[in-house]
């Protein structure tokens, strides 16, 4: 039995999904386009990185083969393959829930691209509930850009910034000091109640600090207010069986705290890796560690920063031997993703892609697992590994 570790490299897709065209994402390939940009010198940045993409450990675990690309001459170590999504969306909750065995087979609600984006009645309900003097934004926008544009006015007027994207989400930004972090959370909690009838997946608190448009930066105090999964996930089944489930990063928020025994936060991928190692050190046989590495998506994918994304992959890869060193006999670690966010693609939104499924650990056999028909096969495999009850979806590849 031993333990299981699921690592979600948030947005690290490896090629367009079979249904990518239906999402406007034909031709997207997060990994492939980063790889080619590095080979062509288009991802070089002084003081950050140079040359071809260097991910020897992910390569050792079969990343290139999973993506249908030439890799090393040696056979990959462990289980390697890919998975496609059956959920109706390409958003973070859909991808994570499906990994945990609960595909989203319904349609989320979305806000229109028109301005204003939010129904007047919704905004009035939130204002009446919270006493805020009004809102700014009210449209689709990049978070960093709209904070730069409207942050000073928000500080001056006390009005938080409301914006959305192609995901099923309402994001609310406000200054931690001048508006107040707890007050921002209260506004988001109120908004969560009022968007429920609209079937919106998440309300996200986006606090920022700084004294001017040039110095505003978002902080690690982001909080996601998600609807709970519609059925028990792998995490809940593990918790129900008395196992400790460690949620690293925003995992607990994504699952609306359901099935989470202990949540460990961190500011950035490297801090999150530290917390994951900490959790593994505490985990006992039968326990589950579920980690989300958000920087790939939030800091680099959405901002279309190819060099930054490449450097983040290299930094993550360099720490994998540290993870291997703390794995015990019988442990299973799986590196995967929840969707794509191709930094070379049009727009700034997620991309509908297949994801890698790379399983490794002491004693894990070396063999391909092919293209899995649903992310839920990951959850089914971890359930089998941990001796947990089967879920409704997914087939184990163990």
Short mmCIF file of C-alpha atoms in Angstrom, two decimals:
data_model
loop_
_atom_site.label_atom_id
_atom_site.label_comp_id
_atom_site.label_asym_id
_atom_site.label_seq_id
_atom_site.Cartn_x
_atom_site.Cartn_y
_atom_site.Cartn_z
CA UNK A 1 0.00 0.00 0.00
CA UNK A 2 2.54 2.62 1.17
CA UNK A 3 1.65 6.19 0.11
CA UNK A 4 0.59 8.14 -2.99
CA UNK A 5 1.64 11.57 -4.20
CA UNK A 6 -0.21 13.36 -7.01
CA UNK A 7 1.56 16.40 -8.42
CA UNK A 8 -0.46 18.64 -10.72
CA UNK A 9 1.79 20.86 -12.84
CA UNK A 10 -1.02 23.34 -13.33
CA UNK A 11 -1.55 23.93 -17.08
CA UNK A 12 1.28 21.69 -18.37
CA UNK A 13 -0.49 20.22 -21.39
CA UNK A 14 1.44 18.18 -23.96
CA UNK A 15 -0.59 18.66 -27.13
CA UNK A 16 -4.04 19.51 -28.42
CA UNK A 17 -6.85 17.27 -27.21
CA UNK A 18 -9.00 15.41 -29.74
CA UNK A 19 -11.79 17.94 -29.14
CA UNK A 20 -9.52 21.02 -29.01
CA UNK A 21 -11.15 22.60 -32.07
CA UNK A 22 -14.49 22.76 -30.26
CA UNK A 23 -12.81 24.97 -27.66
CA UNK A 24 -11.01 27.13 -30.21
CA UNK A 25 -7.71 25.50 -29.26
CA UNK A 26 -6.69 23.54 -32.35
CA UNK A 27 -2.91 23.61 -32.62
CA UNK A 28 -2.24 24.30 -28.95
CA UNK A 29 0.69 22.45 -27.35
CA UNK A 30 2.10 23.89 -24.14
CA UNK A 31 5.07 21.53 -23.85
CA UNK A 32 5.80 21.24 -27.54
CA UNK A 33 5.79 24.96 -28.21
CA UNK A 34 7.96 25.71 -25.18
CA UNK A 35 10.37 23.01 -26.31
CA UNK A 36 10.60 24.43 -29.83
CA UNK A 37 10.96 28.00 -28.58
CA UNK A 38 13.90 26.92 -26.44
CA UNK A 39 15.51 25.08 -29.35
CA UNK A 40 15.18 28.17 -31.53
CA UNK A 41 16.58 30.52 -28.88
CA UNK A 42 13.22 32.27 -28.50
CA UNK A 43 13.00 31.43 -24.79
CA UNK A 44 16.42 32.80 -23.84
CA UNK A 45 16.41 35.51 -21.20
CA UNK A 46 19.48 37.02 -19.62
CA UNK A 47 19.83 36.01 -16.00
CA UNK A 48 17.00 33.49 -16.27
CA UNK A 49 17.78 30.72 -18.76
CA UNK A 50 19.48 29.95 -22.06
CA UNK A 51 19.41 27.22 -24.70
CA UNK A 52 17.39 24.04 -25.03
CA UNK A 53 14.86 23.02 -22.40
CA UNK A 54 16.68 21.04 -19.69
CA UNK A 55 14.28 18.65 -17.93
CA UNK A 56 16.35 15.46 -17.58
CA UNK A 57 14.28 13.99 -14.76
CA UNK A 58 10.91 14.44 -16.42
CA UNK A 59 12.56 13.01 -19.53
CA UNK A 60 13.76 10.05 -17.48
CA UNK A 61 10.18 9.43 -16.38
CA UNK A 62 8.89 9.40 -19.97
CA UNK A 63 7.69 12.95 -20.65
CA UNK A 64 8.92 13.02 -24.23
CA UNK A 65 7.47 9.61 -25.04
CA UNK A 66 4.15 10.56 -23.43
CA UNK A 67 4.05 13.60 -25.72
CA UNK A 68 4.94 11.54 -28.80
CA UNK A 69 8.37 13.13 -29.11
CA UNK A 70 11.83 11.62 -29.36
CA UNK A 71 13.30 11.32 -25.90
CA UNK A 72 16.29 9.52 -24.44
CA UNK A 73 17.75 6.35 -25.85
CA UNK A 74 17.01 4.47 -22.62
CA UNK A 75 13.54 3.22 -21.74
CA UNK A 76 11.67 5.55 -19.38
CA UNK A 77 11.69 4.76 -15.68
CA UNK A 78 8.27 4.00 -14.29
CA UNK A 79 4.82 4.29 -15.88
CA UNK A 80 4.39 6.79 -18.67
CA UNK A 81 1.52 7.87 -20.88
CA UNK A 82 -1.06 10.61 -21.30
CA UNK A 83 -4.73 11.31 -20.63
CA UNK A 84 -7.49 13.27 -22.29
CA UNK A 85 -10.30 15.09 -20.52
CA UNK A 86 -13.98 14.21 -20.71
CA UNK A 87 -15.19 17.08 -18.51
CA UNK A 88 -17.12 19.78 -20.33
CA UNK A 89 -14.71 22.56 -19.35
CA UNK A 90 -11.00 23.24 -19.52
CA UNK A 91 -10.89 24.93 -16.12
CA UNK A 92 -9.02 24.13 -12.93
CA UNK A 93 -11.86 22.52 -10.90
CA UNK A 94 -12.93 20.34 -13.83
CA UNK A 95 -9.40 19.06 -14.39
CA UNK A 96 -8.67 18.42 -10.71
CA UNK A 97 -12.01 16.81 -9.95
CA UNK A 98 -11.62 14.52 -12.95
CA UNK A 99 -8.11 13.53 -11.81
CA UNK A 100 -9.74 12.65 -8.48
CA UNK A 101 -12.35 10.49 -10.21
CA UNK A 102 -15.26 12.90 -10.67
CA UNK A 103 -15.54 14.29 -14.22
CA UNK A 104 -17.64 17.42 -14.70
CA UNK A 105 -20.36 16.17 -17.03
CA UNK A 106 -22.52 19.28 -16.75
CA UNK A 107 -22.04 22.75 -18.22
CA UNK A 108 -20.71 25.53 -16.01
CA UNK A 109 -22.21 28.97 -16.15
CA UNK A 110 -20.07 31.68 -17.77
CA UNK A 111 -20.13 35.45 -17.92
CA UNK A 112 -20.44 37.08 -21.36
CA UNK A 113 -17.58 38.92 -23.06
CA UNK A 114 -19.77 42.02 -23.27
CA UNK A 115 -19.27 45.04 -21.01
CA UNK A 116 -20.61 44.96 -18.38
CA UNK A 117 -19.94 41.25 -17.91
CA UNK A 118 -21.93 40.74 -14.71
CA UNK A 119 -25.71 40.91 -14.29
CA UNK A 120 -26.74 44.14 -12.58
CA UNK A 121 -28.88 42.19 -10.11
CA UNK A 122 -25.87 40.11 -9.04
CA UNK A 123 -23.75 43.18 -8.39
CA UNK A 124 -26.58 44.86 -6.50
CA UNK A 125 -26.99 41.79 -4.27
CA UNK A 126 -23.27 41.74 -3.44
CA UNK A 127 -23.21 45.49 -2.72
CA UNK A 128 -26.29 45.25 -0.49
CA UNK A 129 -24.79 42.29 1.41
CA UNK A 130 -21.34 43.79 1.96
CA UNK A 131 -21.75 47.57 2.00
CA UNK A 132 -19.04 48.19 -0.57
CA UNK A 133 -19.51 51.53 -2.38
CA UNK A 134 -19.57 49.91 -5.81
CA UNK A 135 -17.25 47.99 -8.10
CA UNK A 136 -14.67 48.64 -10.81
CA UNK A 137 -13.86 46.57 -13.86
CA UNK A 138 -16.95 44.49 -14.64
CA UNK A 139 -15.41 42.79 -17.69
CA UNK A 140 -13.15 40.05 -19.00
CA UNK A 141 -9.54 40.94 -18.23
CA UNK A 142 -6.05 39.79 -17.33
CA UNK A 143 -5.66 40.05 -13.57
CA UNK A 144 -2.28 41.75 -13.58
CA UNK A 145 -3.34 44.21 -16.27
CA UNK A 146 -6.62 45.24 -14.67
CA UNK A 147 -4.95 45.72 -11.28
CA UNK A 148 -2.34 47.92 -12.93
CA UNK A 149 -5.10 49.88 -14.67
CA UNK A 150 -7.61 50.22 -11.85
CA UNK A 151 -5.65 49.53 -8.66
CA UNK A 152 -5.05 53.18 -7.78
CA UNK A 153 -8.72 54.03 -8.29
CA UNK A 154 -9.68 51.04 -6.17
CA UNK A 155 -7.46 52.25 -3.32
CA UNK A 156 -8.83 55.80 -3.65
CA UNK A 157 -12.53 54.88 -3.83
CA UNK A 158 -12.70 51.69 -1.78
CA UNK A 159 -14.30 49.87 -4.70
CA UNK A 160 -12.96 46.37 -5.37
CA UNK A 161 -12.15 45.26 -8.92
CA UNK A 162 -14.47 42.62 -10.41
CA UNK A 163 -13.37 40.72 -13.51
CA UNK A 164 -13.70 37.34 -15.21
CA UNK A 165 -12.22 35.19 -17.97
CA UNK A 166 -13.22 32.36 -20.26
CA UNK A 167 -13.39 30.14 -17.16
CA UNK A 168 -16.47 29.87 -14.97
CA UNK A 169 -15.16 32.40 -12.48
CA UNK A 170 -15.72 35.73 -10.74
CA UNK A 171 -12.43 37.25 -9.58
CA UNK A 172 -12.32 40.08 -7.06
CA UNK A 173 -9.14 42.11 -6.51
CA UNK A 174 -8.50 44.59 -3.70
CA UNK A 175 -5.55 46.01 -1.80
CA UNK A 176 -4.60 43.99 1.28
CA UNK A 177 -3.90 47.02 3.46
CA UNK A 178 -6.23 49.75 2.19
CA UNK A 179 -9.27 47.55 1.54
CA UNK A 180 -8.37 44.82 4.02
CA UNK A 181 -7.69 41.13 3.44
CA UNK A 182 -10.42 39.86 5.74
CA UNK A 183 -12.89 42.27 4.16
CA UNK A 184 -11.95 41.00 0.70
CA UNK A 185 -12.61 37.45 1.87
CA UNK A 186 -15.99 38.51 3.23
CA UNK A 187 -16.94 40.08 -0.10
CA UNK A 188 -15.89 36.91 -1.93
CA UNK A 189 -17.88 34.72 0.45
CA UNK A 190 -20.96 36.86 -0.20
CA UNK A 191 -20.35 36.71 -3.95
CA UNK A 192 -20.05 32.92 -3.71
CA UNK A 193 -23.57 32.71 -2.28
CA UNK A 194 -25.03 34.88 -5.01
CA UNK A 195 -23.35 33.20 -8.00
CA UNK A 196 -24.55 29.75 -6.97
CA UNK A 197 -27.80 30.09 -8.97
CA UNK A 198 -25.68 30.98 -12.02
CA UNK A 199 -23.64 27.74 -11.70
CA UNK A 200 -20.34 29.61 -11.49
CA UNK A 201 -17.47 27.33 -10.53
CA UNK A 202 -15.28 29.70 -8.51
CA UNK A 203 -15.05 33.07 -6.85
CA UNK A 204 -11.39 33.99 -6.38
CA UNK A 205 -9.99 36.57 -3.97
CA UNK A 206 -7.04 38.35 -5.63
CA UNK A 207 -5.36 40.54 -3.01
CA UNK A 208 -2.53 42.84 -4.02
CA UNK A 209 -0.05 45.18 -2.35
CA UNK A 210 2.03 48.16 -3.45
CA UNK A 211 1.70 51.93 -3.58
CA UNK A 212 1.21 52.64 -7.28
CA UNK A 213 0.30 51.06 -10.59
CA UNK A 214 4.00 50.40 -11.21
CA UNK A 215 4.49 48.60 -7.89
CA UNK A 216 1.21 46.68 -7.42
CA UNK A 217 1.79 42.93 -7.08
CA UNK A 218 -0.58 40.11 -6.26
CA UNK A 219 0.16 38.22 -3.05
CA UNK A 220 0.09 34.59 -1.96
CA UNK A 221 -3.11 35.23 0.01
CA UNK A 222 -5.29 34.28 -2.92
CA UNK A 223 -8.30 32.23 -1.87
CA UNK A 224 -10.64 30.24 -4.09
CA UNK A 225 -14.29 29.83 -3.15
CA UNK A 226 -15.33 26.78 -5.14
CA UNK A 227 -18.53 24.82 -5.33
CA UNK A 228 -18.00 21.33 -3.90
CA UNK A 229 -17.60 18.37 -6.27
CA UNK A 230 -20.96 16.78 -7.10
CA UNK A 231 -19.86 13.31 -5.87
CA UNK A 232 -17.25 11.99 -3.44
CA UNK A 233 -13.77 12.29 -4.92
CA UNK A 234 -10.70 10.16 -4.30
CA UNK A 235 -9.79 12.60 -1.52
CA UNK A 236 -13.10 12.13 0.29
CA UNK A 237 -12.96 8.36 -0.06
CA UNK A 238 -9.45 8.37 1.40
CA UNK A 239 -10.50 10.57 4.31
CA UNK A 240 -13.57 8.41 4.94
CA UNK A 241 -11.26 5.41 5.27
CA UNK A 242 -9.26 7.18 7.97
CA UNK A 243 -6.35 8.20 5.75
CA UNK A 244 -4.67 11.57 6.10
CA UNK A 245 -5.05 13.67 2.94
CA UNK A 246 -2.55 16.50 2.56
CA UNK A 247 -3.58 19.31 0.20
CA UNK A 248 -0.64 21.37 -1.02
CA UNK A 249 -1.16 24.88 -2.40
CA UNK A 250 -4.66 25.70 -3.60
CA UNK A 251 -5.77 22.04 -3.58
CA UNK A 252 -8.04 22.46 -0.57
CA UNK A 253 -9.76 25.45 -2.18
CA UNK A 254 -10.27 23.60 -5.47
CA UNK A 255 -12.04 20.77 -3.67
CA UNK A 256 -13.98 23.18 -1.40
CA UNK A 257 -12.11 21.65 1.57
CA UNK A 258 -13.85 18.30 0.97
CA UNK A 259 -11.63 15.35 1.87
CA UNK A 260 -8.72 17.52 3.03
CA UNK A 261 -7.18 16.59 6.39
CA UNK A 262 -4.36 19.12 6.34
CA UNK A 263 -3.74 22.07 4.00
CA UNK A 264 -0.23 23.43 3.47
CA UNK A 265 0.23 26.70 1.57
CA UNK A 266 3.26 28.27 -0.04
CA UNK A 267 4.20 31.30 -2.11
CA UNK A 268 5.39 29.98 -5.47
CA UNK A 269 6.36 26.60 -6.88
CA UNK A 270 9.54 26.19 -4.88
CA UNK A 271 7.82 26.94 -1.59
CA UNK A 272 5.06 24.52 -2.57
CA UNK A 273 7.66 21.87 -3.33
CA UNK A 274 9.07 22.42 0.17
CA UNK A 275 5.60 21.94 1.68
CA UNK A 276 5.06 18.79 -0.38
CA UNK A 277 8.33 17.32 0.94
CA UNK A 278 7.21 18.30 4.44
CA UNK A 279 3.89 16.51 3.96
CA UNK A 280 5.55 13.38 2.61
CA UNK A 281 7.77 13.34 5.69
CA UNK A 282 4.66 13.35 7.86
CA UNK A 283 2.54 10.97 5.76
CA UNK A 284 2.05 7.38 6.91
CA UNK A 285 1.25 4.25 4.93
CA UNK A 286 -2.04 4.67 3.10
CA UNK A 287 -1.97 8.46 3.12
CA UNK A 288 -2.37 10.74 0.10
CA UNK A 289 -0.48 13.92 -0.77
CA UNK A 290 -2.16 16.01 -3.50
CA UNK A 291 -0.13 19.01 -4.68
CA UNK A 292 -0.92 21.82 -7.08
CA UNK A 293 1.95 23.83 -8.58
CA UNK A 294 0.17 26.99 -9.62
CA UNK A 295 2.99 29.14 -11.02
CA UNK A 296 3.07 27.34 -14.35
CA UNK A 297 -0.46 28.55 -15.02
CA UNK A 298 -0.91 31.76 -13.05
CA UNK A 299 2.51 33.36 -13.43
CA UNK A 300 3.66 32.10 -16.84
CA UNK A 301 0.89 30.47 -18.89
CA UNK A 302 -1.75 33.19 -18.59
CA UNK A 303 0.88 35.88 -19.02
CA UNK A 304 2.23 34.15 -22.15
CA UNK A 305 5.74 34.14 -20.71
CA UNK A 306 7.54 31.37 -22.61
CA UNK A 307 10.95 31.92 -21.03
CA UNK A 308 9.48 32.08 -17.54
CA UNK A 309 7.48 28.89 -18.10
CA UNK A 310 10.59 27.10 -19.40
CA UNK A 311 12.64 28.24 -16.41
CA UNK A 312 9.89 27.10 -14.03
CA UNK A 313 9.86 23.65 -15.62
CA UNK A 314 13.62 23.44 -15.27
CA UNK A 315 13.48 24.50 -11.61
CA UNK A 316 10.75 21.94 -10.85
CA UNK A 317 12.63 19.22 -12.69
CA UNK A 318 15.84 19.93 -10.76
CA UNK A 319 14.06 19.15 -7.49
CA UNK A 320 12.63 15.77 -8.50
CA UNK A 321 15.67 13.83 -7.17
CA UNK A 322 14.89 15.42 -3.79
CA UNK A 323 11.41 13.93 -4.02
CA UNK A 324 12.78 10.54 -5.03
CA UNK A 325 15.07 10.57 -2.00
CA UNK A 326 12.12 10.70 0.42
CA UNK A 327 10.00 8.06 -1.31
CA UNK A 328 9.79 4.70 0.45
CA UNK A 329 9.32 1.21 -0.95
CA UNK A 330 5.79 0.93 -2.24
CA UNK A 331 5.23 4.68 -2.71
CA UNK A 332 3.71 5.88 -5.97
CA UNK A 333 4.27 9.42 -7.25
CA UNK A 334 2.37 10.72 -10.29
CA UNK A 335 3.16 13.91 -12.20
CA UNK A 336 0.31 15.18 -14.35
CA UNK A 337 -1.65 18.34 -15.26
CA UNK A 338 -5.21 19.62 -15.26
CA UNK A 339 -5.36 21.39 -18.68
CA UNK A 340 -3.06 23.40 -20.92
CA UNK A 341 -2.15 27.08 -21.02
CA UNK A 342 0.08 27.36 -24.08
CA UNK A 343 2.22 30.50 -23.61
CA UNK A 344 2.65 30.83 -27.39
CA UNK A 345 -1.09 30.64 -28.14
CA UNK A 346 -3.56 33.40 -28.92
CA UNK A 347 -5.26 35.14 -26.02
CA UNK A 348 -4.47 34.48 -22.38
CA UNK A 349 -6.81 31.61 -21.51
CA UNK A 350 -6.41 27.89 -20.84
CA UNK A 351 -6.02 25.54 -23.78
CA UNK A 352 -7.76 22.19 -24.23
CA UNK A 353 -4.91 19.66 -24.22
CA UNK A 354 -3.98 16.14 -23.27
CA UNK A 355 -1.83 15.89 -20.15
CA UNK A 356 1.15 13.75 -19.15
CA UNK A 357 0.74 10.87 -16.72
CA UNK A 358 4.14 9.91 -15.32
CA UNK A 359 4.20 7.42 -12.45
CA UNK A 360 7.38 6.58 -10.55
CA UNK A 361 8.74 5.41 -7.24
CA UNK A 362 10.74 2.55 -5.74
CA UNK A 363 9.61 -0.67 -7.37
CA UNK A 364 7.25 0.97 -9.88
CA UNK A 365 7.62 -1.03 -13.13
CA UNK A 366 8.78 0.52 -16.38
CA UNK A 367 6.04 0.32 -19.00
CA UNK A 368 3.80 2.51 -21.15
CA UNK A 369 0.20 3.02 -20.11
CA UNK A 370 -0.93 4.55 -23.42
CA UNK A 371 -3.47 7.31 -23.93
CA UNK A 372 -6.03 7.17 -21.16
CA UNK A 373 -9.59 8.09 -22.13
CA UNK A 374 -10.17 10.17 -18.99
CA UNK A 375 -8.14 11.88 -16.29
CA UNK A 376 -10.21 9.75 -13.88
CA UNK A 377 -7.90 6.81 -14.61
CA UNK A 378 -5.35 8.59 -12.40
CA UNK A 379 -7.74 8.61 -9.45
CA UNK A 380 -8.75 5.01 -10.11
CA UNK A 381 -5.11 3.94 -10.13
CA UNK A 382 -4.29 5.77 -6.90
CA UNK A 383 -7.37 4.25 -5.25
CA UNK A 384 -6.21 0.80 -6.30
CA UNK A 385 -2.71 1.53 -5.03
CA UNK A 386 -3.99 2.69 -1.64
CA UNK A 387 -6.59 -0.05 -1.30
CA UNK A 388 -9.48 2.41 -1.36
CA UNK A 389 -13.02 1.79 -2.62
CA UNK A 390 -13.43 2.28 -6.36
CA UNK A 391 -15.09 5.40 -7.64
CA UNK A 392 -17.75 5.58 -10.32
CA UNK A 393 -15.35 6.66 -13.08
CA UNK A 394 -11.94 5.62 -14.29
CA UNK A 395 -9.95 2.45 -14.89
CA UNK A 396 -6.73 1.67 -13.05
CA UNK A 397 -3.56 1.39 -15.13
CA UNK A 398 -1.70 -0.44 -12.35
#
